[in-house]
C-alpha positions as semicolon CSV with decimal commas, in nm:
position;residue;x (nm);y (nm);z (nm)
1;M;3,218;0,432;1,146
2;K;2,818;0,336;1,177
3;Y;2,755;0,288;0,758
4;R;2,419;0,123;0,608
5;I;2,442;-0,054;0,299
6;S;2,148;-0,069;0,103
7;G;2,045;-0,319;-0,246
8;L;1,813;-0,111;-0,479
9;S;1,437;-0,097;-0,388
10;A;1,244;-0,325;-0,608
11;E;0,929;-0,065;-0,742
12;P;1,141;0,093;-1,040
13;F;1,157;-0,274;-1,140
14;T;0,843;-0,510;-1,062
15;H;0,650;-0,398;-1,381
16;L;0,921;-0,638;-1,577
17;Y;0,814;-0,949;-1,344
18;G;0,680;-1,153;-1,506
19;Q;0,650;-0,973;-1,849
20;S;0,727;-1,137;-2,211
21;D;1,048;-1,123;-2,379
22;A;0,901;-0,817;-2,663
23;Y;0,800;-0,591;-2,332
24;L;1,105;-0,679;-2,192
25;K;1,268;-0,521;-2,503
26;R;1,117;-0,158;-2,454
27;Y;1,237;-0,146;-2,166
28;G;1,637;-0,223;-2,251
29;A;1,602;-0,558;-2,097
30;I;1,731;-0,905;-2,131
31;R;1,606;-1,223;-1,934
32;Q;1,843;-1,488;-1,884
33;T;1,791;-1,797;-1,682
34;V;2,125;-1,766;-1,396
35;V;2,288;-2,103;-1,504
36;S;2,554;-2,073;-1,232
37;C;2,615;-1,958;-0,883
38;P;2,770;-1,726;-0,812
39;G;2,772;-1,569;-1,099
40;F;2,456;-1,331;-1,091
41;P;2,427;-1,109;-0,802
42;D;2,117;-0,924;-0,732
43;R;2,102;-0,600;-0,672
44;I;1,775;-0,554;-0,484
45;S;1,844;-0,828;-0,227
46;L;2,219;-0,801;-0,236
47;C;2,254;-1,208;-0,263
48;D;2,323;-1,441;-0,574
49;I;2,124;-1,563;-0,761
50;P;2,048;-1,902;-0,716
51;A;2,100;-2,157;-1,022
52;G;1,774;-2,184;-1,227
53;E;1,635;-1,892;-1,119
54;T;1,577;-1,609;-1,354
55;A;1,740;-1,299;-1,458
56;L;1,706;-1,028;-1,592
57;L;1,984;-0,806;-1,726
58;I;1,928;-0,468;-1,728
59;N;2,066;-0,092;-1,799
60;H;2,051;0,143;-1,473
61;I;2,174;0,432;-1,378
62;Y;2,331;0,409;-1,080
63;Q;2,462;0,752;-1,074
64;P;2,179;1,057;-1,182
65;A;2,349;1,318;-1,041
66;E;2,405;1,627;-1,308
67;T;2,793;1,641;-1,309
68;P;3,049;1,462;-1,474
69;Y;3,037;1,143;-1,293
70;F;2,705;1,058;-1,422
71;G;2,664;0,730;-1,523
72;S;2,512;0,391;-1,567
73;H;2,588;-0,010;-1,638
74;A;2,412;-0,318;-1,651
75;I;2,299;-0,512;-1,397
76;Y;2,085;-0,833;-1,248
77;I;1,797;-0,797;-1,128
78;W;1,633;-1,141;-0,980
79;E;1,272;-1,166;-1,149
80;G;0,991;-1,204;-0,885
81;C;1,215;-1,051;-0,602
82;T;1,128;-0,760;-0,362
83;K;1,254;-0,789;-0,030
84;Q;1,537;-0,512;0,010
85;G;1,872;-0,585;0,137
86;I;1,955;-0,395;0,434
87;Y;2,327;-0,482;0,640
88;I;2,416;-0,240;0,888
89;N;2,834;-0,211;0,991
90;E;2,841;-0,502;0,756
91;L;2,911;-0,591;0,382
92;P;2,686;-0,841;0,229
93;E;2,803;-1,188;0,159
94;V;2,795;-1,165;-0,221
95;M;3,088;-0,951;-0,215
96;K;3,326;-1,075;0,033
97;A;3,449;-1,333;-0,246
98;R;3,469;-1,034;-0,547
99;V;3,700;-0,819;-0,613
100;L;3,520;-0,425;-0,536
101;S;3,568;-0,072;-0,664
102;L;3,522;0,230;-0,371
103;R;3,420;0,524;-0,465
104;A;3,349;0,762;-0,248
105;Y;3,166;1,132;-0,266
106;D;3,065;1,426;-0,127
107;E;2,747;1,640;-0,100
108;T;2,766;1,761;-0,405
109;H;2,814;1,434;-0,612
110;L;3,199;1,477;-0,703
111;L;3,431;1,182;-0,637
112;R;3,700;1,281;-0,337
113;Q;3,848;0,890;-0,281
114;A;3,854;0,601;-0,472
115;D;3,992;0,283;-0,461
116;I;4,002;-0,139;-0,495
117;C;4,008;-0,433;-0,343
118;E;3,917;-0,793;-0,200
119;G;3,567;-0,758;-0,133
120;H;3,689;-0,940;0,227
121;L;3,849;-0,590;0,310
122;A;3,618;-0,369;0,172
123;E;3,476;-0,292;0,506
124;N;3,867;-0,133;0,573
125;L;3,814;0,083;0,279
126;L;3,450;0,175;0,383
127;D;3,583;0,306;0,739
128;L;3,858;0,443;0,611
129;F;3,637;0,665;0,333
130;F;3,375;0,777;0,605
131;A;3,680;0,888;0,870
132;D;3,632;1,190;0,621
133;P;3,396;1,390;0,685
134;L;3,324;1,566;0,329
135;I;3,210;1,220;0,243
136;S;2,817;1,173;0,196
137;Y;2,830;0,786;0,053
138;I;3,026;0,547;-0,112
139;Q;2,932;0,334;-0,401
140;I;3,047;-0,021;-0,479
141;H;3,100;-0,155;-0,805
142;N;3,208;-0,478;-0,897
143;A;3,558;-0,386;-1,016
144;K;3,554;-0,674;-1,279
145;Q;3,277;-0,610;-1,460
146;G;3,245;-0,228;-1,388
147;C;2,840;-0,320;-1,276
148;Y;2,705;-0,073;-0,915
149;A;2,670;-0,349;-0,661
150;C;2,535;-0,136;-0,379
151;C;2,565;0,262;-0,231
152;A;2,697;0,275;0,136
153;E;2,573;0,576;0,338
154;R;2,662;0,691;0,703
155;S;2,409;0,642;0,954
156;E;2,414;0,676;1,352
């Protein structure tokens, strides 16, 4: 099964870049200096943010659908990053060493399948879930912290 994994678009976050702590607070964001790598996965580039760089911790609505599965959680954004990570039929390296939760949804945004696995095994779950024609997309989360990582969608 062919799929596309995409990081978030930078556009909704760029207004935060370089702003004061007071400005960030108005948007529920906190600036942090990255002290170790890995440890701060960027949701735009889908890479670990290097030590010494700046991360923005912000709440993100990862499931905006008006269903019982509506959800939001904290994520890291690499301050200044504008290059969206796009991966075709492969898992970003940042996810391969983490425990992941995969949640498969249908076109009405209802959860149909879910499981957890070691990151290096996630491609098997993606194939398994996308083998079901009812599955429209799969959200991937870091299982330990629960934060949204990215979305996998069917591709041609």
